Tab-separated table of C-alpha atoms and ligand atoms in Angstrom:
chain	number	residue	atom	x	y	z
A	69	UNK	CA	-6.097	-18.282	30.669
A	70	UNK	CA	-2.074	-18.479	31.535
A	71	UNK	CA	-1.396	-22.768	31.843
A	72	UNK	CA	-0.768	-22.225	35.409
A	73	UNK	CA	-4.177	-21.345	36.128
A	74	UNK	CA	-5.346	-24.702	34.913
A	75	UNK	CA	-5.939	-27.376	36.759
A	76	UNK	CA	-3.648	-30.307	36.127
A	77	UNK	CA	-5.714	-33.174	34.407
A	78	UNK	CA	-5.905	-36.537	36.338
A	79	UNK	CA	-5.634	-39.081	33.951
A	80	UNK	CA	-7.925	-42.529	34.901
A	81	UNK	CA	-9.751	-45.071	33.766
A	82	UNK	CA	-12.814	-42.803	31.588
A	83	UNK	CA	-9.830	-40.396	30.064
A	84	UNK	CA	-10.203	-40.446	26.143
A	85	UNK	CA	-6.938	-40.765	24.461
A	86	UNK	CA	-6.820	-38.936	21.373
A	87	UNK	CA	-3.218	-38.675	18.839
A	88	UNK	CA	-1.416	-37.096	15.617
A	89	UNK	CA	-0.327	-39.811	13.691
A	90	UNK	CA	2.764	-38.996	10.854
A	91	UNK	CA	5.898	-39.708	10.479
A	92	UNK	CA	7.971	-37.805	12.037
A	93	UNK	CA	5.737	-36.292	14.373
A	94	UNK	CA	8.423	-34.512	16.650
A	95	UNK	CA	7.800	-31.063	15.762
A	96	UNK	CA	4.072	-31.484	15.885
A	97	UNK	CA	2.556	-28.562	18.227
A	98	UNK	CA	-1.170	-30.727	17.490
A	99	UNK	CA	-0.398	-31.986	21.236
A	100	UNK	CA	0.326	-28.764	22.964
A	101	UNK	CA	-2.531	-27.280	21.428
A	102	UNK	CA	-5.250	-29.916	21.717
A	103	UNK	CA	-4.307	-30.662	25.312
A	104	UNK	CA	-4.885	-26.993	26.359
A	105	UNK	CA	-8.351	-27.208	24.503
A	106	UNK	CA	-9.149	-30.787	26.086
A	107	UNK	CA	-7.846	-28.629	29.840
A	108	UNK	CA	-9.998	-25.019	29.535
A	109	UNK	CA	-13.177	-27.152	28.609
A	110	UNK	CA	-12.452	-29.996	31.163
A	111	UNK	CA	-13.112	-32.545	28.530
A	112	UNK	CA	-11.652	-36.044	29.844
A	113	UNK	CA	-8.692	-36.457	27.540
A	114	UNK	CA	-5.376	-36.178	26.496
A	115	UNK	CA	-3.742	-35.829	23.435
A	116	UNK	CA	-0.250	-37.711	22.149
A	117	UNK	CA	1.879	-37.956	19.054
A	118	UNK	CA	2.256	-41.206	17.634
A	119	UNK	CA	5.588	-41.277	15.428
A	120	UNK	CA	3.890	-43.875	12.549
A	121	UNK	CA	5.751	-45.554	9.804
A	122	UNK	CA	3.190	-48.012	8.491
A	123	UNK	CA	-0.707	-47.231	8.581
A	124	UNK	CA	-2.542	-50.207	8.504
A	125	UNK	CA	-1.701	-51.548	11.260
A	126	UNK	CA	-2.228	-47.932	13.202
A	127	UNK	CA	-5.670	-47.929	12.316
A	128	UNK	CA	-6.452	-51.110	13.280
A	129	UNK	CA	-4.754	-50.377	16.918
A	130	UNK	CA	-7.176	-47.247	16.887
A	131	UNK	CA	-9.998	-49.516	16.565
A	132	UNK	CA	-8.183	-52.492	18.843
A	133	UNK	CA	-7.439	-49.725	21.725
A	134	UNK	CA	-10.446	-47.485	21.278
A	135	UNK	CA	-8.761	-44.660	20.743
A	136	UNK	CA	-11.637	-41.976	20.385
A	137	UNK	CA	-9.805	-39.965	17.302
A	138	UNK	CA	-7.079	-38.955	15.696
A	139	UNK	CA	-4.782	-36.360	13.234
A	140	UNK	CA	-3.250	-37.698	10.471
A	141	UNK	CA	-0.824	-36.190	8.813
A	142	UNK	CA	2.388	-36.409	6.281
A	143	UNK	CA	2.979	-38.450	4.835
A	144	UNK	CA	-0.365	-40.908	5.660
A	145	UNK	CA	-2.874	-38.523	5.189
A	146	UNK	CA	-3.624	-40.413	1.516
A	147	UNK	CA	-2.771	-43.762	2.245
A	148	UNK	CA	-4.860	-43.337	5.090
A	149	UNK	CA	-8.017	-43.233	3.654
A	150	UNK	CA	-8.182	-47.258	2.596
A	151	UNK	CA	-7.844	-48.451	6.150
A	152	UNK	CA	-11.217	-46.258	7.432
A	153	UNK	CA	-14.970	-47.234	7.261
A	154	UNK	CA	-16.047	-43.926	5.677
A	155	UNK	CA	-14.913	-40.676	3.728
A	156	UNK	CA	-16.461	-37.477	4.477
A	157	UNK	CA	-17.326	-36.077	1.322
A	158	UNK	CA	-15.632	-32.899	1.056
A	159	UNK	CA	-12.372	-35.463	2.315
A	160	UNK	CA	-13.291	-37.621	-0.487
A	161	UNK	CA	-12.935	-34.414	-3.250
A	162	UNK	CA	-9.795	-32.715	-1.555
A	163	UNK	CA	-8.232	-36.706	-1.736
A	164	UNK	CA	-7.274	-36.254	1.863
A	165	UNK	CA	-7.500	-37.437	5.274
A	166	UNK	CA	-6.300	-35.283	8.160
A	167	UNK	CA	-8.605	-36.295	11.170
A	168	UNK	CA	-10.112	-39.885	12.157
A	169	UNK	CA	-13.491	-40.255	14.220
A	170	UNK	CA	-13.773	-43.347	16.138
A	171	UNK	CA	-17.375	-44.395	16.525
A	172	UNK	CA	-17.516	-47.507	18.500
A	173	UNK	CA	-14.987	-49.590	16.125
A	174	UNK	CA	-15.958	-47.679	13.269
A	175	UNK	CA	-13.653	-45.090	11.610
A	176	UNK	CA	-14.791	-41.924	9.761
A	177	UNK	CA	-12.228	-39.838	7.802
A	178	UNK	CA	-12.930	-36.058	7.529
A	179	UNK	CA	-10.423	-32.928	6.459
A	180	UNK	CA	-10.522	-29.846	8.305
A	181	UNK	CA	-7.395	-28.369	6.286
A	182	UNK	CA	-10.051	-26.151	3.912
A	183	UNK	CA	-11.936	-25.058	6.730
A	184	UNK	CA	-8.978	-24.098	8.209
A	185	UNK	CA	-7.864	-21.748	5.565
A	186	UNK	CA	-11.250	-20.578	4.954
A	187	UNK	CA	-11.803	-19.603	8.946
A	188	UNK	CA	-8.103	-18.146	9.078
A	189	UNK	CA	-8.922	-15.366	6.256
A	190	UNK	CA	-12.356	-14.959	7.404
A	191	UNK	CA	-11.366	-14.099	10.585
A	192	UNK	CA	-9.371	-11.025	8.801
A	193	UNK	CA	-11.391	-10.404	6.029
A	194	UNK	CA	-14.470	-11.156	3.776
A	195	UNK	CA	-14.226	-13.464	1.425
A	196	UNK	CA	-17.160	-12.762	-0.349
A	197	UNK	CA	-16.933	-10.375	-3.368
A	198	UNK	CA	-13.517	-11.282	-3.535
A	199	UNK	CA	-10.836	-12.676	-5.778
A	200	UNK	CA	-8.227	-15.278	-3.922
A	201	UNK	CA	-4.809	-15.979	-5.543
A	202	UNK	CA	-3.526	-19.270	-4.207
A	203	UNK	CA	0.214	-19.961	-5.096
A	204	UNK	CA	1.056	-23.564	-5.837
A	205	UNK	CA	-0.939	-27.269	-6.678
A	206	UNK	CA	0.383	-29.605	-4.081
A	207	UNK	CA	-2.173	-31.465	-1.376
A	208	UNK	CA	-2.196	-27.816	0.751
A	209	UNK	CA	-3.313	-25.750	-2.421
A	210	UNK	CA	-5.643	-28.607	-3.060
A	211	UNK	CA	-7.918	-28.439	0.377
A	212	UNK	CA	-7.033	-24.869	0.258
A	213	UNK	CA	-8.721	-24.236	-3.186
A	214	UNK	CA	-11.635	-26.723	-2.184
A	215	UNK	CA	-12.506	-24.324	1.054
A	216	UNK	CA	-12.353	-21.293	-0.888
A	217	UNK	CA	-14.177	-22.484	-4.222
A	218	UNK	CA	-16.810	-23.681	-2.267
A	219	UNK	CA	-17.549	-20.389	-0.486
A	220	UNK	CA	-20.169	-18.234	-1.927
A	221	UNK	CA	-18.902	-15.084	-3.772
A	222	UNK	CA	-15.680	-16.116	-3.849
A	223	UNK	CA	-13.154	-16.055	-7.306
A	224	UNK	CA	-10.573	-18.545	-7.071
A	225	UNK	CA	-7.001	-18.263	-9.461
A	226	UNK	CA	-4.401	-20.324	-8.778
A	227	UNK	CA	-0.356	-20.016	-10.062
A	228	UNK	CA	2.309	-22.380	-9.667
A	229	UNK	CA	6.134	-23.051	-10.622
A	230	UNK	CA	4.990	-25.946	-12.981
A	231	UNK	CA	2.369	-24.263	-15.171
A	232	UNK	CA	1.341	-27.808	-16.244
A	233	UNK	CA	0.572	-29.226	-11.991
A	234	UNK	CA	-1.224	-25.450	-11.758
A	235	UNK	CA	-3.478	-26.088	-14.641
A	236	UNK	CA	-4.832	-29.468	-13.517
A	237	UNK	CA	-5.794	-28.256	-10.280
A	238	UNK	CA	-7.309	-25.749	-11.210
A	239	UNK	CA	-9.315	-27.456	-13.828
A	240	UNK	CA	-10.221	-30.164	-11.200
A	241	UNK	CA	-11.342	-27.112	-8.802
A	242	UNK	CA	-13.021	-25.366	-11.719
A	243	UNK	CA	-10.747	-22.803	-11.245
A	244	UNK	CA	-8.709	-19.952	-13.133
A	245	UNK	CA	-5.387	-20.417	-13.922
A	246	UNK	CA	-2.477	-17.986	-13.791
A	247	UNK	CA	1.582	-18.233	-14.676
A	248	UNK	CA	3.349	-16.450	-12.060
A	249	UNK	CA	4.750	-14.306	-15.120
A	250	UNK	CA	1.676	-12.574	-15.589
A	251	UNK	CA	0.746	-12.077	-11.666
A	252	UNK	CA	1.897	-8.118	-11.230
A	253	UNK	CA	-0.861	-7.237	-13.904
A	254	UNK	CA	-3.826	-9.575	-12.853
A	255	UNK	CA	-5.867	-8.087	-9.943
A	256	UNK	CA	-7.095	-9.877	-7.195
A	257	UNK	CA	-7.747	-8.905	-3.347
A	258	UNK	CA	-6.419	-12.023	-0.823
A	259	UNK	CA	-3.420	-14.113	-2.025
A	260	UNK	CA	-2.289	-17.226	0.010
A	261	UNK	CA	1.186	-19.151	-0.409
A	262	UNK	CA	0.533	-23.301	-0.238
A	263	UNK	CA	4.294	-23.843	-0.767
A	264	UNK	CA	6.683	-24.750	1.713
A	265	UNK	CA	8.880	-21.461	0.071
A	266	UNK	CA	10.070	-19.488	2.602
A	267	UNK	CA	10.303	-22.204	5.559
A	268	UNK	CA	13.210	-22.974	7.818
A	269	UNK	CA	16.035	-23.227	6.668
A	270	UNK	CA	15.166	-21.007	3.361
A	271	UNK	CA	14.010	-18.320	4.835
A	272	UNK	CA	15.073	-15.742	2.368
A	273	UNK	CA	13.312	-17.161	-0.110
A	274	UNK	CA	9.586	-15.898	-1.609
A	275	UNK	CA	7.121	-17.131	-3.707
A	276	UNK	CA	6.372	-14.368	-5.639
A	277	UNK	CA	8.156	-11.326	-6.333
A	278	UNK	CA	7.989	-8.593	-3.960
A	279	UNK	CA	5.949	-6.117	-6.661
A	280	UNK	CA	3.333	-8.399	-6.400
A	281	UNK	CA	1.849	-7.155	-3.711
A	282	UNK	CA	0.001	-4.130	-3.182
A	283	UNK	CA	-1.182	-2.151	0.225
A	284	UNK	CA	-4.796	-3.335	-0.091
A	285	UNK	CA	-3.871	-6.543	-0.289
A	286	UNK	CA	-4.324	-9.528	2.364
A	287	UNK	CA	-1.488	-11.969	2.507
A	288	UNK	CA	-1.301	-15.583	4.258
A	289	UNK	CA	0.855	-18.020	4.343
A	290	UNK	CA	0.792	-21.380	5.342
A	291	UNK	CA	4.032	-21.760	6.617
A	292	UNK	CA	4.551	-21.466	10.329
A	293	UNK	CA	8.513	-21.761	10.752
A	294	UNK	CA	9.501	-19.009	10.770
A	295	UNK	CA	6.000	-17.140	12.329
A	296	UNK	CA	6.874	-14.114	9.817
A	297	UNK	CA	8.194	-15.399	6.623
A	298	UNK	CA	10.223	-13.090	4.099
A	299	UNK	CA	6.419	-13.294	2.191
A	300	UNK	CA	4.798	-11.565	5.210
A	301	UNK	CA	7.470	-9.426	6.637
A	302	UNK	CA	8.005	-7.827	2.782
A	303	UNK	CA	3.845	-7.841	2.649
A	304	UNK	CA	3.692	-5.879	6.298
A	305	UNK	CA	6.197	-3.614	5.219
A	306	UNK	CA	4.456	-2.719	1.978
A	307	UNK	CA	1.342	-2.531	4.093
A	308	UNK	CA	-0.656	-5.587	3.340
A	309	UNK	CA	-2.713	-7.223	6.009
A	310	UNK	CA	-1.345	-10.430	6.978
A	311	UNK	CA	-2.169	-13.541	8.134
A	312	UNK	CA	0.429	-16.247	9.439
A	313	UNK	CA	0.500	-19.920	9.583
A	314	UNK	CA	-0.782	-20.574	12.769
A	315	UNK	CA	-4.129	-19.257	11.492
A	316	UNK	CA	-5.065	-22.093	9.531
A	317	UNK	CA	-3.285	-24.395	11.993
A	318	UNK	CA	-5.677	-23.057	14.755
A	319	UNK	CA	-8.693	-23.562	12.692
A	320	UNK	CA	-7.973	-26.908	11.069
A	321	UNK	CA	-7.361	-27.962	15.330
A	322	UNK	CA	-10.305	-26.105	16.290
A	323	UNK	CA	-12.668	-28.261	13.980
A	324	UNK	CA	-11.240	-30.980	14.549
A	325	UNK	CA	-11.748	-30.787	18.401
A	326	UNK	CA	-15.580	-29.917	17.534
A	327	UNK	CA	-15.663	-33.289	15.499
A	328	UNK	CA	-14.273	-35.061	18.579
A	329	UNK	CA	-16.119	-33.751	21.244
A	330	UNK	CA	-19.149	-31.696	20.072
A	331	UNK	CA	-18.212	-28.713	21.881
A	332	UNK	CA	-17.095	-25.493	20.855
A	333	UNK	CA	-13.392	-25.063	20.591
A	334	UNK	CA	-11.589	-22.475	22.532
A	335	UNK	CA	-9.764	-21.075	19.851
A	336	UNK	CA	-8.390	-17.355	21.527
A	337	UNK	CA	-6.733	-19.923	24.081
A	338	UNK	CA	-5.589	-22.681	21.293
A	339	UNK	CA	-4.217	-20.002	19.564
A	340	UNK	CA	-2.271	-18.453	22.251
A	341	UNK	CA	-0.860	-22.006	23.258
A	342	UNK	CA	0.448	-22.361	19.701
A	343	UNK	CA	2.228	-18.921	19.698
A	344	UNK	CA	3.896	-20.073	23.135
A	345	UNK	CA	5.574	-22.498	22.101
A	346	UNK	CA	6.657	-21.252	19.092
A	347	UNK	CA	8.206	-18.645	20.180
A	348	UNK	CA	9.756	-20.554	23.273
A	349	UNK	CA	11.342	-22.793	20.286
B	53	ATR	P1	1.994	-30.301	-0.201
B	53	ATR	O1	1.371	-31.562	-0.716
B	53	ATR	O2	2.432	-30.377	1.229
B	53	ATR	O3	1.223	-29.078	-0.505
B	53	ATR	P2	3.840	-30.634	-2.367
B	53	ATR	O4	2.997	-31.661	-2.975
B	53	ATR	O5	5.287	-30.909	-2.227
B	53	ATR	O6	3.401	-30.171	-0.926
B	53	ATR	O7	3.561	-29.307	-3.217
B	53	ATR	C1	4.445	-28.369	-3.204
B	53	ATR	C2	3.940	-27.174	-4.007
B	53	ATR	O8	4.888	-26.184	-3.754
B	53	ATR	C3	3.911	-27.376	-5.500
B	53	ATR	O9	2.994	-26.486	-6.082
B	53	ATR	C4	5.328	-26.982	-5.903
B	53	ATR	O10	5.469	-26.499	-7.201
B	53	ATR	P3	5.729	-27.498	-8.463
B	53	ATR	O11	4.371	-27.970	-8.880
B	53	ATR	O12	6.395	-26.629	-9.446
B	53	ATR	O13	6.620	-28.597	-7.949
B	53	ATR	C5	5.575	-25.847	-4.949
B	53	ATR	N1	6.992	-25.670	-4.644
B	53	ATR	C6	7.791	-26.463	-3.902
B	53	ATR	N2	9.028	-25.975	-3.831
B	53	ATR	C7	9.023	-24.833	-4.575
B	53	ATR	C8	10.014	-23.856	-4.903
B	53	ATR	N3	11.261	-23.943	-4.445
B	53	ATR	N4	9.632	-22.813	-5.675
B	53	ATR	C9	8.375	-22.706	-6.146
B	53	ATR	N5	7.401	-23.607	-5.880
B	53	ATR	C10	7.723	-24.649	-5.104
C-alpha cells in the first residue's frame, strides 16, 4: 500500500506510545517502519525515537509513563537488562536486550535479533541440511549464531579477525571454529557477515576475500548502509544469492511488533517502507 493511501492516524487519549531507545538514535529507520506497521493494521499507536544517554532512569519513565514497549539498542542493549523485571530466555543466552514489553508496570526483556537473521535467510533459502559460515564474534554474531544453532539441521562455523574472540564464541555456541586463512578450502552453503566491514564510509572494504565465494552460495550481510555492500555486489556478480541488511532488520521489527501487539506483522509493507527511505537518503 503507497503511504498516501493510508489514512493519517489521529493521535488521542487511548494511542499507545511505543520508542527505540539508543544513543544516538538519529539514523534509526525503527520509527518509519513501525509506524507504517502500527498504520496498515490500524493498531492505536505511534512509534518515536528516544535519543538515551543513561538507562535507568529510561526504564523507570517507561514504567512511570506507561509506555506499552520499546527497542533498545546500542549501546544499552546490555546494560539494559538490570533495570527490567524479566529476561526472556533465549535474551538471557544471547546476553542481550533489544525489545522491552510493558505489562502493566512490569518490564519483560526479549531479543528478536536471532529471529531476525534466521527469518531473513529462510525467507531465501533452507536452512536445514545446511552449513552457515558466520564471519565475526561481536554481540551481532552472537544472537546471530544463537538463531541459527538452535535451528534443526543446521551446521554452524564461525571465523573472525581475532582467532582467540572467534573461538570463545563458538565454544559458548557449541560451535565450529574457522581462521579466515583456511575459509577458500572449507565448504559450507550460506555465509553471513556480523561485522560492520563494508559500512559507510568503508565501503570498499570486505570481509573475506572475494575467492571465497562460490555461485551456489547464499550471501547476507548485516550491514544496511550502503543497501549493496562491496560483499554483496562482488557475491551477485559471481552469482551468489544474496540477502541484504534490511532482511534481518525487517524481521527483528516484525517480531517485535507481534510481541507488542499480538497481531501479525505486515512485513511485504514494513519492508517496502524501509527500502523508501533508504533510498530517499
Ligand atoms: P557488534 O557487537 O555490534 O557485533 P563488535 O562487538 O564491535 O560489534 O564486533 C565487531 C566484530 O566485527 C568483531 O568480530 C570484530 O573482530 P575482532 O574480534 O577481530 O575485533 C569484527 N571487526 C570489526 N572491525 C573489523 C575489521 N576492520 N576487519 C575485520 N573484522 C572486524
Amino acid at each position: 500500500m503507497a503511504q498516501t493511501d493510508l489514512q493519517p492516524i489521529t493521535v488521542d487519549t487511548a494511542t499507545r506510545v511505543f520508542g527505540v531507545i539508543g544513543h544516538p538514535v538519529f539514523h534509526s529507520k525503527s520509527p518509519v517502519m513501525h509506524n507504517r506497521a502500527f498504520a496498515v493494521t490500524g493498531y492505536p499507536a505511534i512509534y518515536a525515537a528516544f535519543d538515551v544517554t543513561d538507562i535507568e532512569p529510561a526504564a523507570e519513565g517507561i514504567r512511570a509513563l506507561g509506555i506499552c514497549g520499546a527497542s533498545v539498542t546500542i549501546p544499552h542493549k546490555t546494560t539494559v537488562m538490570k533495570h527490567l523485571d524479566a529476561i526472556d530466555d533465549q535474551a538471557r543466552k544471547i546476553g542481550a536486550v533489544n525489545t522491552i514489553v510493558n505489562n502493566k508496570g512490569w518490564l519483560k526483556g526479549y531479543n528478536t535479533d536471532s529471529y531476525g537473521a534466521v527469518h531473513a535467510l529462510l525467507d531465501q533459502t533452507g536452512l536445514s541440511g545446511k552449513t552457515v559460515m558466520i564471519i565475526g564474534a561481536g554481540g551481532a554474531a552472537r544472537a546471530v549464531g544463537h538463531g541459527l544453532c538452535e535451528h534443526p539441521g543446521t551446521r554452524v562455523f564461525l571465523t573472525n579477525r581475532t582467532e582467540k574472540h572467534g573461538l570463545i564464541l563458538a565454544q559458548d555456541l557449541d560451535a565450529g571454529f574457522v581462521p579466515l586463512e583456511k575459509l577458500e578450502t572449507t565448504d559450507f552453503d550460506i555465509l553471513v557477515n556480523t561485522t560492520p566491514v563494508g559500512m559507510y564510509p568503508h565501503t570498499d572494504e570486505m570481509p573475506v576475500p572475494e575467492s571465497v565465494l562460490r555461485p551456489e552460495m547464499v550471501i547476507m550481510d548485516i550491514v544496511y548502509n550502503p543497501l549493496e555492500t562491496k560483499l554483496l555486489y562482488t557475491a551477485r556478480t559471481r552469482g551468489c544469492k544474496v540477502i541484504d541488511g534490511v532482511g534481518m532488520f525487517v524481521y527483528q521489527g516484525a517480531r517485535q511488533f507481534a510481541l507488542w501487539t499480538a497481531l501479525e506483522p505486515p512485513v511485504a509493507q514494513m519492508r517496502q517502507v524501509v527500502y523508501d527511505t533508504l533510498n530517499n537518503y
